PDB file of C-alpha atoms and ligand atoms in Angstrom:
ATOM      1  CA  MET T   1     -42.387 -22.895  -3.504  1.00 41.00           C
ATOM      2  CA  LYS T   2     -40.441 -20.805  -0.865  1.00 46.00           C
ATOM      3  CA  ASN T   3     -44.077 -20.023   0.924  1.00 50.00           C
ATOM      4  CA  LEU T   4     -44.731 -23.717   0.670  1.00 51.00           C
ATOM      5  CA  LEU T   5     -41.659 -24.684   2.395  1.00 50.00           C
ATOM      6  CA  LYS T   6     -42.224 -22.124   5.300  1.00 51.00           C
ATOM      7  CA  GLY T   7     -45.897 -23.732   5.523  1.00 51.00           C
ATOM      8  CA  VAL T   8     -44.546 -26.945   5.951  1.00 51.00           C
ATOM      9  CA  ALA T   9     -42.120 -25.597   8.684  1.00 52.00           C
ATOM     10  CA  LEU T  10     -44.919 -23.935  10.637  1.00 54.00           C
ATOM     11  CA  ALA T  11     -46.835 -27.139  10.335  1.00 53.00           C
ATOM     12  CA  ALA T  12     -44.226 -28.832  11.743  1.00 50.00           C
ATOM     13  CA  LEU T  13     -43.584 -26.594  14.467  1.00 53.00           C
ATOM     14  CA  MET T  14     -47.390 -26.965  15.215  1.00 53.00           C
ATOM     15  CA  LEU T  15     -47.228 -30.641  15.486  1.00 51.00           C
ATOM     16  CA  ALA T  16     -43.984 -30.788  17.228  1.00 49.00           C
ATOM     17  CA  PRO T  17     -44.172 -33.277  20.330  1.00 47.00           C
ATOM     18  CA  GLY T  18     -44.226 -31.272  23.714  1.00 46.00           C
ATOM     19  CA  VAL T  19     -45.586 -28.119  21.778  1.00 48.00           C
ATOM     20  CA  ALA T  20     -49.072 -28.886  21.120  1.00 48.00           C
ATOM     21  CA  ALA T  21     -51.028 -29.272  24.515  1.00 48.00           C
ATOM     22  CA  ALA T  22     -54.311 -30.655  23.713  1.00 58.00           C
ATOM     23  CA  GLU T  23     -55.714 -30.334  27.055  1.00 87.00           C
ATOM     24  CA  VAL T  24     -56.552 -26.666  28.090  1.00 95.00           C
ATOM     25  CA  GLU T  25     -58.718 -25.227  30.947  1.00 97.00           C
ATOM     26  CA  SER T  26     -61.555 -24.090  28.908  1.00 97.00           C
ATOM     27  CA  ASP T  27     -62.679 -24.202  25.327  1.00 96.00           C
ATOM     28  CA  GLU T  28     -64.252 -20.713  25.552  1.00 97.00           C
ATOM     29  CA  PRO T  29     -62.922 -18.507  23.282  1.00 98.00           C
ATOM     30  CA  ILE T  30     -60.110 -15.925  24.473  1.00 98.00           C
ATOM     31  CA  VAL T  31     -61.106 -12.593  22.861  1.00 98.00           C
ATOM     32  CA  ILE T  32     -57.991 -10.770  21.452  1.00 98.00           C
ATOM     33  CA  VAL T  33     -58.420  -7.191  20.698  1.00 98.00           C
ATOM     34  CA  GLN T  34     -57.274  -5.610  17.145  1.00 98.00           C
ATOM     35  CA  ASN T  35     -56.708  -1.966  16.379  1.00 97.00           C
ATOM     36  CA  ASN T  36     -56.345  -0.142  13.034  1.00 96.00           C
ATOM     37  CA  TRP T  37     -52.525   0.056  12.747  1.00 97.00           C
ATOM     38  CA  THR T  38     -50.238  -2.587  11.291  1.00 98.00           C
ATOM     39  CA  SER T  39     -47.818  -3.926  14.116  1.00 98.00           C
ATOM     40  CA  GLN T  40     -50.853  -4.280  16.339  1.00 98.00           C
ATOM     41  CA  LEU T  41     -52.678  -6.094  13.980  1.00 98.00           C
ATOM     42  CA  VAL T  42     -49.870  -8.440  13.005  1.00 98.00           C
ATOM     43  CA  LEU T  43     -48.625  -9.087  16.768  1.00 98.00           C
ATOM     44  CA  SER T  44     -52.282  -9.801  17.665  1.00 98.00           C
ATOM     45  CA  TYR T  45     -52.206 -12.539  15.210  1.00 98.00           C
ATOM     46  CA  VAL T  46     -48.957 -13.650  16.677  1.00 98.00           C
ATOM     47  CA  VAL T  47     -50.654 -13.914  20.248  1.00 98.00           C
ATOM     48  CA  GLY T  48     -53.699 -15.639  18.924  1.00 98.00           C
ATOM     49  CA  LYS T  49     -51.754 -18.215  16.665  1.00 98.00           C
ATOM     50  CA  THR T  50     -49.470 -18.929  19.867  1.00 98.00           C
ATOM     51  CA  LEU T  51     -52.582 -19.592  21.914  1.00 98.00           C
ATOM     52  CA  GLU T  52     -54.145 -21.899  19.352  1.00 98.00           C
ATOM     53  CA  GLU T  53     -50.976 -23.839  19.114  1.00 97.00           C
ATOM     54  CA  MET T  54     -51.357 -24.206  22.828  1.00 97.00           C
ATOM     55  CA  GLY T  55     -54.682 -25.656  22.059  1.00 97.00           C
ATOM     56  CA  TYR T  56     -56.891 -22.451  23.216  1.00 98.00           C
ATOM     57  CA  THR T  57     -59.665 -21.297  21.195  1.00 98.00           C
ATOM     58  CA  VAL T  58     -59.553 -17.615  19.916  1.00 98.00           C
ATOM     59  CA  GLU T  59     -61.574 -14.938  18.708  1.00 98.00           C
ATOM     60  CA  TYR T  60     -60.299 -11.452  17.101  1.00 98.00           C
ATOM     61  CA  ALA T  61     -62.429  -8.343  17.826  1.00 98.00           C
ATOM     62  CA  PRO T  62     -61.928  -4.978  16.401  1.00 97.00           C
ATOM     63  CA  SER T  63     -61.939  -2.126  18.985  1.00 96.00           C
ATOM     64  CA  ASP T  64     -61.458   1.704  19.315  1.00 94.00           C
ATOM     65  CA  SER T  65     -58.071   2.087  20.967  1.00 94.00           C
ATOM     66  CA  GLN T  66     -59.611   4.097  23.761  1.00 94.00           C
ATOM     67  CA  LEU T  67     -62.677   2.219  24.516  1.00 96.00           C
ATOM     68  CA  GLN T  68     -61.146  -1.254  24.467  1.00 97.00           C
ATOM     69  CA  PHE T  69     -59.488  -0.800  27.832  1.00 98.00           C
ATOM     70  CA  GLN T  70     -63.152  -0.606  29.749  1.00 98.00           C
ATOM     71  CA  ALA T  71     -64.350  -3.532  27.422  1.00 98.00           C
ATOM     72  CA  MET T  72     -61.558  -5.584  28.733  1.00 98.00           C
ATOM     73  CA  ALA T  73     -62.201  -4.193  32.607  1.00 98.00           C
ATOM     74  CA  ASP T  74     -65.931  -5.674  32.023  1.00 98.00           C
ATOM     75  CA  ASN T  75     -64.623  -9.044  30.579  1.00 98.00           C
ATOM     76  CA  ASP T  76     -66.031  -8.345  27.023  1.00 98.00           C
ATOM     77  CA  MET T  77     -62.533  -8.479  25.630  1.00 98.00           C
ATOM     78  CA  ASP T  78     -59.485 -10.544  26.957  1.00 98.00           C
ATOM     79  CA  PHE T  79     -56.343  -9.338  25.595  1.00 99.00           C
ATOM     80  CA  GLN T  80     -54.458  -6.417  24.146  1.00 98.00           C
ATOM     81  CA  VAL T  81     -50.728  -6.804  23.182  1.00 98.00           C
ATOM     82  CA  GLU T  82     -49.895  -3.133  22.343  1.00 98.00           C
ATOM     83  CA  ALA T  83     -51.268  -0.499  24.597  1.00 98.00           C
ATOM     84  CA  TRP T  84     -49.095   2.854  23.985  1.00 97.00           C
ATOM     85  CA  GLU T  85     -48.308   5.299  26.548  1.00 96.00           C
ATOM     86  CA  GLY T  86     -48.432   8.476  24.341  1.00 94.00           C
ATOM     87  CA  SER T  87     -51.873   7.861  23.141  1.00 94.00           C
ATOM     88  CA  MET T  88     -53.487   5.592  25.646  1.00 95.00           C
ATOM     89  CA  LYS T  89     -52.200   6.080  28.926  1.00 95.00           C
ATOM     90  CA  SER T  90     -55.145   7.764  30.608  1.00 93.00           C
ATOM     91  CA  ALA T  91     -57.756   5.263  29.157  1.00 96.00           C
ATOM     92  CA  PHE T  92     -55.611   2.470  30.271  1.00 98.00           C
ATOM     93  CA  GLU T  93     -55.112   3.762  34.126  1.00 98.00           C
ATOM     94  CA  LYS T  94     -58.861   4.404  34.173  1.00 98.00           C
ATOM     95  CA  ALA T  95     -59.670   0.804  33.273  1.00 98.00           C
ATOM     96  CA  VAL T  96     -56.866  -0.529  35.529  1.00 98.00           C
ATOM     97  CA  GLU T  97     -58.836   1.206  38.433  1.00 98.00           C
ATOM     98  CA  ASN T  98     -62.044  -0.783  37.174  1.00 98.00           C
ATOM     99  CA  GLY T  99     -60.544  -3.967  37.245  1.00 98.00           C
ATOM    100  CA  MET T 100     -58.640  -4.612  34.000  1.00 98.00           C
ATOM    101  CA  ILE T 101     -55.378  -6.291  34.323  1.00 98.00           C
ATOM    102  CA  ASP T 102     -51.911  -4.593  33.547  1.00 98.00           C
ATOM    103  CA  ALA T 103     -50.297  -7.392  32.019  1.00 98.00           C
ATOM    104  CA  GLY T 104     -46.705  -6.253  31.887  1.00 98.00           C
ATOM    105  CA  THR T 105     -44.539  -3.903  30.063  1.00 98.00           C
ATOM    106  CA  HIS T 106     -42.602  -4.609  26.879  1.00 98.00           C
ATOM    107  CA  SER T 107     -38.732  -3.996  26.497  1.00 98.00           C
ATOM    108  CA  ALA T 108     -39.795  -1.626  23.533  1.00 98.00           C
ATOM    109  CA  SER T 109     -39.181   2.053  24.166  1.00 98.00           C
ATOM    110  CA  THR T 110     -42.039   3.931  22.075  1.00 98.00           C
ATOM    111  CA  ARG T 111     -42.715   7.735  20.840  1.00 98.00           C
ATOM    112  CA  GLU T 112     -45.767   9.140  19.109  1.00 97.00           C
ATOM    113  CA  GLU T 113     -45.358  12.500  17.938  1.00 97.00           C
ATOM    114  CA  TRP T 114     -45.309  15.252  15.261  1.00 98.00           C
ATOM    115  CA  TRP T 115     -42.804  14.179  12.622  1.00 98.00           C
ATOM    116  CA  ILE T 116     -40.831  15.826   9.832  1.00 98.00           C
ATOM    117  CA  PRO T 117     -38.859  14.542   6.993  1.00 98.00           C
ATOM    118  CA  ASN T 118     -35.415  15.752   7.441  1.00 98.00           C
ATOM    119  CA  TYR T 119     -35.455  17.640   3.873  1.00 98.00           C
ATOM    120  CA  VAL T 120     -38.183  19.713   5.844  1.00 98.00           C
ATOM    121  CA  LEU T 121     -34.985  21.413   7.932  1.00 98.00           C
ATOM    122  CA  GLU T 122     -33.105  22.430   4.700  1.00 98.00           C
ATOM    123  CA  LYS T 123     -36.086  25.163   4.342  1.00 96.00           C
ATOM    124  CA  CYS T 124     -37.157  25.572   8.040  1.00 98.00           C
ATOM    125  CA  PRO T 125     -33.906  25.088  10.085  1.00 97.00           C
ATOM    126  CA  GLY T 126     -35.758  25.073  13.411  1.00 98.00           C
ATOM    127  CA  ALA T 127     -38.516  22.570  12.530  1.00 98.00           C
ATOM    128  CA  GLY T 128     -37.079  19.963  14.944  1.00 98.00           C
ATOM    129  CA  SER T 129     -38.988  21.847  17.975  1.00 98.00           C
ATOM    130  CA  TRP T 130     -42.435  23.124  18.189  1.00 98.00           C
ATOM    131  CA  GLU T 131     -41.380  26.705  18.469  1.00 98.00           C
ATOM    132  CA  GLY T 132     -39.083  26.738  15.209  1.00 98.00           C
ATOM    133  CA  LEU T 133     -41.647  24.820  13.364  1.00 98.00           C
ATOM    134  CA  ASN T 134     -44.343  27.081  14.287  1.00 98.00           C
ATOM    135  CA  ARG T 135     -42.461  30.030  12.814  1.00 98.00           C
ATOM    136  CA  CYS T 136     -42.561  28.340   9.458  1.00 98.00           C
ATOM    137  CA  ALA T 137     -46.264  27.170   9.758  1.00 98.00           C
ATOM    138  CA  GLU T 138     -47.061  28.991   6.489  1.00 98.00           C
ATOM    139  CA  MET T 139     -44.996  26.604   4.535  1.00 98.00           C
ATOM    140  CA  PHE T 140     -47.179  23.774   5.444  1.00 98.00           C
ATOM    141  CA  ALA T 141     -50.489  25.518   4.441  1.00 98.00           C
ATOM    142  CA  THR T 142     -52.898  23.838   1.918  1.00 97.00           C
ATOM    143  CA  ALA T 143     -55.895  25.354   0.189  1.00 96.00           C
ATOM    144  CA  GLU T 144     -57.798  23.934   3.173  1.00 96.00           C
ATOM    145  CA  THR T 145     -55.863  25.345   6.000  1.00 98.00           C
ATOM    146  CA  LYS T 146     -53.984  28.658   4.462  1.00 96.00           C
ATOM    147  CA  PRO T 147     -52.741  30.798   5.758  1.00 97.00           C
ATOM    148  CA  LYS T 148     -52.317  28.184   8.661  1.00 98.00           C
ATOM    149  CA  GLY T 149     -50.036  25.255   8.302  1.00 98.00           C
ATOM    150  CA  ARG T 150     -51.676  21.890   7.851  1.00 98.00           C
ATOM    151  CA  PHE T 151     -50.732  19.146  10.543  1.00 98.00           C
ATOM    152  CA  VAL T 152     -51.455  15.634   9.090  1.00 98.00           C
ATOM    153  CA  GLY T 153     -53.211  14.014  12.281  1.00 96.00           C
ATOM    154  CA  PRO T 154     -54.049  10.485  13.154  1.00 95.00           C
ATOM    155  CA  PRO T 155     -57.560   9.293  12.909  1.00 93.00           C
ATOM    156  CA  ALA T 156     -59.955  10.330  15.500  1.00 88.00           C
ATOM    157  CA  ASP T 157     -59.881   7.083  17.640  1.00 87.00           C
ATOM    158  CA  TRP T 158     -56.344   7.134  18.396  1.00 89.00           C
ATOM    159  CA  GLY T 159     -57.097   9.325  21.312  1.00 76.00           C
ATOM    160  CA  LYS T 160     -55.219  12.265  20.913  1.00 74.00           C
ATOM    161  CA  ASN T 161     -56.561  15.442  20.208  1.00 80.00           C
ATOM    162  CA  TYR T 162     -53.983  17.703  18.627  1.00 93.00           C
ATOM    163  CA  ALA T 163     -56.584  20.560  17.821  1.00 93.00           C
ATOM    164  CA  ASP T 164     -56.441  20.952  21.662  1.00 94.00           C
ATOM    165  CA  ARG T 165     -52.632  21.082  21.791  1.00 96.00           C
ATOM    166  CA  VAL T 166     -52.581  23.541  18.837  1.00 97.00           C
ATOM    167  CA  ASP T 167     -54.712  25.776  20.773  1.00 97.00           C
ATOM    168  CA  ALA T 168     -52.920  25.468  23.913  1.00 97.00           C
ATOM    169  CA  LEU T 169     -49.383  26.278  22.312  1.00 98.00           C
ATOM    170  CA  GLU T 170     -51.311  28.916  20.078  1.00 98.00           C
ATOM    171  CA  MET T 171     -49.622  27.554  16.930  1.00 98.00           C
ATOM    172  CA  ASP T 172     -50.463  28.687  13.569  1.00 98.00           C
ATOM    173  CA  PHE T 173     -51.472  25.242  12.511  1.00 98.00           C
ATOM    174  CA  GLU T 174     -54.662  23.297  11.786  1.00 98.00           C
ATOM    175  CA  ALA T 175     -54.831  19.531  12.544  1.00 96.00           C
ATOM    176  CA  ILE T 176     -56.649  17.562   9.955  1.00 96.00           C
ATOM    177  CA  ASN T 177     -57.022  14.005  10.912  1.00 95.00           C
ATOM    178  CA  VAL T 178     -56.998  11.202   8.460  1.00 96.00           C
ATOM    179  CA  GLY T 179     -59.359   8.459   8.375  1.00 94.00           C
ATOM    180  CA  GLN T 180     -56.843   5.692   8.412  1.00 95.00           C
ATOM    181  CA  ALA T 181     -53.102   4.957   8.816  1.00 95.00           C
ATOM    182  CA  ALA T 182     -52.741   4.206   5.109  1.00 95.00           C
ATOM    183  CA  THR T 183     -53.650   7.848   4.327  1.00 97.00           C
ATOM    184  CA  LEU T 184     -50.972   9.173   6.561  1.00 97.00           C
ATOM    185  CA  TRP T 185     -48.304   7.140   4.625  1.00 97.00           C
ATOM    186  CA  ALA T 186     -49.822   8.237   1.184  1.00 97.00           C
ATOM    187  CA  GLU T 187     -49.434  11.621   2.125  1.00 98.00           C
ATOM    188  CA  LEU T 188     -45.985  11.292   3.436  1.00 98.00           C
ATOM    189  CA  GLN T 189     -44.830   9.441   0.133  1.00 98.00           C
ATOM    190  CA  SER T 190     -46.323  12.136  -2.104  1.00 97.00           C
ATOM    191  CA  ALA T 191     -44.796  14.990  -0.207  1.00 98.00           C
ATOM    192  CA  TYR T 192     -41.514  13.089   0.070  1.00 98.00           C
ATOM    193  CA  ASP T 193     -41.154  12.184  -3.661  1.00 97.00           C
ATOM    194  CA  ARG T 194     -41.691  15.937  -4.331  1.00 97.00           C
ATOM    195  CA  LYS T 195     -39.692  17.048  -1.265  1.00 98.00           C
ATOM    196  CA  GLU T 196     -42.475  19.380  -0.102  1.00 98.00           C
ATOM    197  CA  PRO T 197     -43.010  20.427   3.385  1.00 98.00           C
ATOM    198  CA  ILE T 198     -45.205  18.233   5.350  1.00 98.00           C
ATOM    199  CA  VAL T 199     -45.574  17.513   9.162  1.00 98.00           C
ATOM    200  CA  LEU T 200     -47.600  14.548  10.153  1.00 98.00           C
ATOM    201  CA  PHE T 201     -48.202  12.191  13.261  1.00 98.00           C
ATOM    202  CA  ASN T 202     -45.786   9.194  13.596  1.00 98.00           C
ATOM    203  CA  TRP T 203     -44.468   6.778  15.930  1.00 98.00           C
ATOM    204  CA  THR T 204     -41.824   4.604  16.804  1.00 98.00           C
ATOM    205  CA  PRO T 205     -41.209   1.518  16.490  1.00 98.00           C
ATOM    206  CA  ASN T 206     -42.747   1.570  12.894  1.00 98.00           C
ATOM    207  CA  PHE T 207     -41.697   0.752   9.424  1.00 97.00           C
ATOM    208  CA  ILE T 208     -41.129   4.243   8.737  1.00 96.00           C
ATOM    209  CA  GLU T 209     -37.636   4.373   9.816  1.00 92.00           C
ATOM    210  CA  SER T 210     -36.446   2.010   7.554  1.00 92.00           C
ATOM    211  CA  LYS T 211     -38.076   3.642   4.389  1.00 94.00           C
ATOM    212  CA  PHE T 212     -37.795   7.566   5.270  1.00 97.00           C
ATOM    213  CA  GLU T 213     -35.367   9.928   6.802  1.00 97.00           C
ATOM    214  CA  GLY T 214     -36.789  12.166   9.443  1.00 98.00           C
ATOM    215  CA  GLN T 215     -37.206  13.168  12.898  1.00 98.00           C
ATOM    216  CA  PHE T 216     -39.860  13.714  15.816  1.00 98.00           C
ATOM    217  CA  VAL T 217     -40.504  17.574  16.615  1.00 98.00           C
ATOM    218  CA  ASP T 218     -39.698  18.206  20.191  1.00 98.00           C
ATOM    219  CA  PHE T 219     -42.450  19.751  22.314  1.00 98.00           C
ATOM    220  CA  PRO T 220     -42.247  20.677  25.928  1.00 97.00           C
ATOM    221  CA  ALA T 221     -41.915  17.578  27.838  1.00 94.00           C
ATOM    222  CA  PRO T 222     -45.055  16.048  29.254  1.00 93.00           C
ATOM    223  CA  SER T 223     -45.881  15.872  32.877  1.00 92.00           C
ATOM    224  CA  ASP T 224     -49.135  15.437  35.049  1.00 91.00           C
ATOM    225  CA  ALA T 225     -48.706  19.125  35.792  1.00 96.00           C
ATOM    226  CA  CYS T 226     -49.194  20.051  32.086  1.00 95.00           C
ATOM    227  CA  ASN T 227     -52.607  18.640  31.815  1.00 92.00           C
ATOM    228  CA  GLU T 228     -53.524  19.704  35.308  1.00 94.00           C
ATOM    229  CA  VAL T 229     -52.119  23.154  36.274  1.00 97.00           C
ATOM    230  CA  LYS T 230     -52.682  25.943  33.577  1.00 97.00           C
ATOM    231  CA  GLU T 231     -49.731  27.920  35.008  1.00 97.00           C
ATOM    232  CA  TRP T 232     -47.343  24.933  33.903  1.00 96.00           C
ATOM    233  CA  GLY T 233     -45.651  25.204  30.381  1.00 96.00           C
ATOM    234  CA  PRO T 234     -45.266  27.897  27.848  1.00 96.00           C
ATOM    235  CA  ASN T 235     -48.949  28.987  28.012  1.00 97.00           C
ATOM    236  CA  PRO T 236     -50.168  30.226  31.625  1.00 97.00           C
ATOM    237  CA  ASN T 237     -53.698  30.086  30.653  1.00 97.00           C
ATOM    238  CA  ALA T 238     -54.144  26.618  29.351  1.00 97.00           C
ATOM    239  CA  THR T 239     -53.454  22.854  30.258  1.00 96.00           C
ATOM    240  CA  GLY T 240     -52.412  20.520  27.530  1.00 95.00           C
ATOM    241  CA  ASP T 241     -49.390  22.680  26.420  1.00 97.00           C
ATOM    242  CA  CYS T 242     -46.999  19.701  26.107  1.00 96.00           C
ATOM    243  CA  GLY T 243     -45.932  16.803  23.872  1.00 96.00           C
ATOM    244  CA  ALA T 244     -46.032  13.167  24.433  1.00 95.00           C
ATOM    245  CA  PRO T 245     -43.256  11.087  26.255  1.00 96.00           C
ATOM    246  CA  HIS T 246     -39.959  10.645  24.104  1.00 96.00           C
ATOM    247  CA  SER T 247     -39.635   7.093  25.842  1.00 97.00           C
ATOM    248  CA  GLY T 248     -43.061   5.989  26.516  1.00 98.00           C
ATOM    249  CA  TRP T 249     -44.098   2.522  27.703  1.00 98.00           C
ATOM    250  CA  LEU T 250     -45.704  -0.110  25.693  1.00 98.00           C
ATOM    251  CA  LYS T 251     -47.752  -2.543  27.706  1.00 98.00           C
ATOM    252  CA  LYS T 252     -50.240  -5.361  27.746  1.00 98.00           C
ATOM    253  CA  ALA T 253     -53.715  -5.571  29.152  1.00 98.00           C
ATOM    254  CA  ALA T 254     -55.853  -8.423  30.205  1.00 98.00           C
ATOM    255  CA  SER T 255     -59.545  -8.828  31.379  1.00 99.00           C
ATOM    256  CA  PRO T 256     -59.884 -10.020  35.147  1.00 98.00           C
ATOM    257  CA  ARG T 257     -61.354 -13.345  33.836  1.00 98.00           C
ATOM    258  CA  LEU T 258     -58.118 -14.186  31.640  1.00 98.00           C
ATOM    259  CA  PRO T 259     -55.961 -15.576  34.605  1.00 98.00           C
ATOM    260  CA  GLU T 260     -59.004 -17.306  36.331  1.00 98.00           C
ATOM    261  CA  GLU T 261     -60.470 -19.079  33.197  1.00 98.00           C
ATOM    262  CA  TRP T 262     -57.309 -19.921  31.245  1.00 98.00           C
ATOM    263  CA  PRO T 263     -54.294 -19.897  33.279  1.00 98.00           C
ATOM    264  CA  GLY T 264     -52.067 -21.517  31.237  1.00 98.00           C
ATOM    265  CA  ALA T 265     -52.617 -18.926  28.684  1.00 98.00           C
ATOM    266  CA  TRP T 266     -52.187 -16.267  31.221  1.00 98.00           C
ATOM    267  CA  ALA T 267     -48.793 -17.683  32.003  1.00 98.00           C
ATOM    268  CA  ALA T 268     -47.862 -17.750  28.404  1.00 98.00           C
ATOM    269  CA  LEU T 269     -49.194 -14.148  27.771  1.00 98.00           C
ATOM    270  CA  GLN T 270     -47.344 -12.783  30.679  1.00 98.00           C
ATOM    271  CA  LYS T 271     -43.878 -13.763  28.989  1.00 98.00           C
ATOM    272  CA  ILE T 272     -44.525 -11.832  25.734  1.00 98.00           C
ATOM    273  CA  ASP T 273     -41.929  -9.290  25.518  1.00 98.00           C
ATOM    274  CA  PHE T 274     -41.383  -7.327  22.379  1.00 98.00           C
ATOM    275  CA  ASP T 275     -38.522  -4.969  21.536  1.00 98.00           C
ATOM    276  CA  ASN T 276     -38.226  -2.013  19.006  1.00 98.00           C
ATOM    277  CA  ALA T 277     -37.008  -4.150  16.136  1.00 97.00           C
ATOM    278  CA  GLN T 278     -39.385  -7.041  16.740  1.00 98.00           C
ATOM    279  CA  ILE T 279     -42.274  -4.538  16.145  1.00 98.00           C
ATOM    280  CA  ALA T 280     -40.833  -2.395  13.458  1.00 98.00           C
ATOM    281  CA  ALA T 281     -40.323  -5.979  11.582  1.00 97.00           C
ATOM    282  CA  ALA T 282     -44.013  -6.705  11.926  1.00 98.00           C
ATOM    283  CA  ALA T 283     -45.079  -3.506  10.426  1.00 98.00           C
ATOM    284  CA  LEU T 284     -42.668  -3.889   7.784  1.00 98.00           C
ATOM    285  CA  MET T 285     -43.735  -7.108   6.344  1.00 98.00           C
ATOM    286  CA  VAL T 286     -47.138  -5.498   5.625  1.00 98.00           C
ATOM    287  CA  ASP T 287     -46.514  -1.661   5.023  1.00 96.00           C
ATOM    288  CA  VAL T 288     -43.375  -2.464   2.916  1.00 96.00           C
ATOM    289  CA  ASP T 289     -43.496  -5.939   1.752  1.00 97.00           C
ATOM    290  CA  GLY T 290     -47.327  -6.057   1.006  1.00 97.00           C
ATOM    291  CA  MET T 291     -47.980  -9.089   3.287  1.00 98.00           C
ATOM    292  CA  GLU T 292     -51.506  -9.471   4.750  1.00 98.00           C
ATOM    293  CA  PRO T 293     -51.352  -9.227   8.568  1.00 98.00           C
ATOM    294  CA  GLU T 294     -52.151 -12.618   9.097  1.00 98.00           C
ATOM    295  CA  GLU T 295     -49.487 -13.987   6.534  1.00 98.00           C
ATOM    296  CA  ALA T 296     -47.015 -11.606   7.932  1.00 98.00           C
ATOM    297  CA  ALA T 297     -47.640 -12.976  11.485  1.00 98.00           C
ATOM    298  CA  GLU T 298     -46.765 -16.524  10.321  1.00 98.00           C
ATOM    299  CA  LYS T 299     -43.567 -15.159   8.886  1.00 98.00           C
ATOM    300  CA  TRP T 300     -42.840 -13.357  12.225  1.00 98.00           C
ATOM    301  CA  MET T 301     -43.401 -16.687  14.108  1.00 98.00           C
ATOM    302  CA  GLU T 302     -40.850 -18.560  11.609  1.00 98.00           C
ATOM    303  CA  ASP T 303     -38.363 -15.865  12.111  1.00 98.00           C
ATOM    304  CA  ASN T 304     -38.738 -15.922  15.854  1.00 98.00           C
ATOM    305  CA  ALA T 305     -39.472 -19.371  16.379  1.00 98.00           C
ATOM    306  CA  ASP T 306     -37.331 -19.802  19.580  1.00 98.00           C
ATOM    307  CA  ILE T 307     -38.882 -16.879  21.231  1.00 98.00           C
ATOM    308  CA  VAL T 308     -42.461 -18.014  20.625  1.00 98.00           C
ATOM    309  CA  LYS T 309     -41.526 -21.614  21.705  1.00 97.00           C
ATOM    310  CA  SER T 310     -40.231 -20.089  25.064  1.00 98.00           C
ATOM    311  CA  TRP T 311     -43.512 -18.455  25.789  1.00 98.00           C
ATOM    312  CA  MET T 312     -45.274 -21.581  25.547  1.00 95.00           C
ATOM    313  CA  GLU T 313     -42.918 -23.561  28.074  1.00 91.00           C
TER     314      GLU T 313
HETATM  315  C1  TMO F 401     -51.040   3.866  18.792  1.00 66.55           C
HETATM  316  N1  TMO F 401     -50.184   4.278  17.605  1.00 66.55           N
HETATM  317  C2  TMO F 401     -49.010   3.574  17.401  1.00 66.55           C
HETATM  318  C3  TMO F 401     -50.724   4.329  16.366  1.00 66.55           C
HETATM  319  O1  TMO F 401     -49.793   5.577  17.721  1.00 66.55           O
END
């Protein structure tokens, strides 16, 4: 009944006079990119449903988080709502040189990094930094990695090669990548329930902060020099001996054809600006509450109806 009422409320919003603009510049579908982590899936539906309410035709296309940017530069896809500095900066900036549009920066501040539950600090008090963590590496060993510790790494297409960082910092860890995000959380939950040492890839904003107590592991702060100059950083013989930014940007990206073919949609998309809480809420509805991403998008739009309306004006 509650859901039915929400559906009615949403339908009313969609039919509200002055909101539904039937006349749009083109009925060609605007292709919205979808990636394989939860907040992006939910928020890309929020974007798509907003454009549909404005009268546009929308299509969703799944894409690799690195290759998507060149695809947008080539007008094969049109809009990405979540481009993360920590994992996508180089691919993003390269695509901008090739014509992709930087469609603006969200208010949200982001971080993508190795992460430990707080109980790990009881057995390894230094684990909040990479050097202290490394001294306890063996504690994180599994049958597969021993005597090295296991770092539970992200799916390969998220663009970070942590094996390279482990090499550059000469750490006693092995990066074992999961195939999908859900496996990261399953590994975390099972270690957490038994208070077993684990270090895994995580990011913020995410649902994790409302369900698990933990912290990111500090690595040497990133800089262009880290990736270009061997002498820079703790290892004078390697590049890549640094971590990801502590407060990274989160950007939107668009195809060059988007402003030209759908100027009304472009005006709306430029206004979209998410903060940390709004992104975490999108992930939580799926990863904690068990909703489908599309259903979560509808709920998100109800919860933030004024904001959605302001994009369309
Ligand atoms: C791109 N991600 C938020 C999964 O690190």
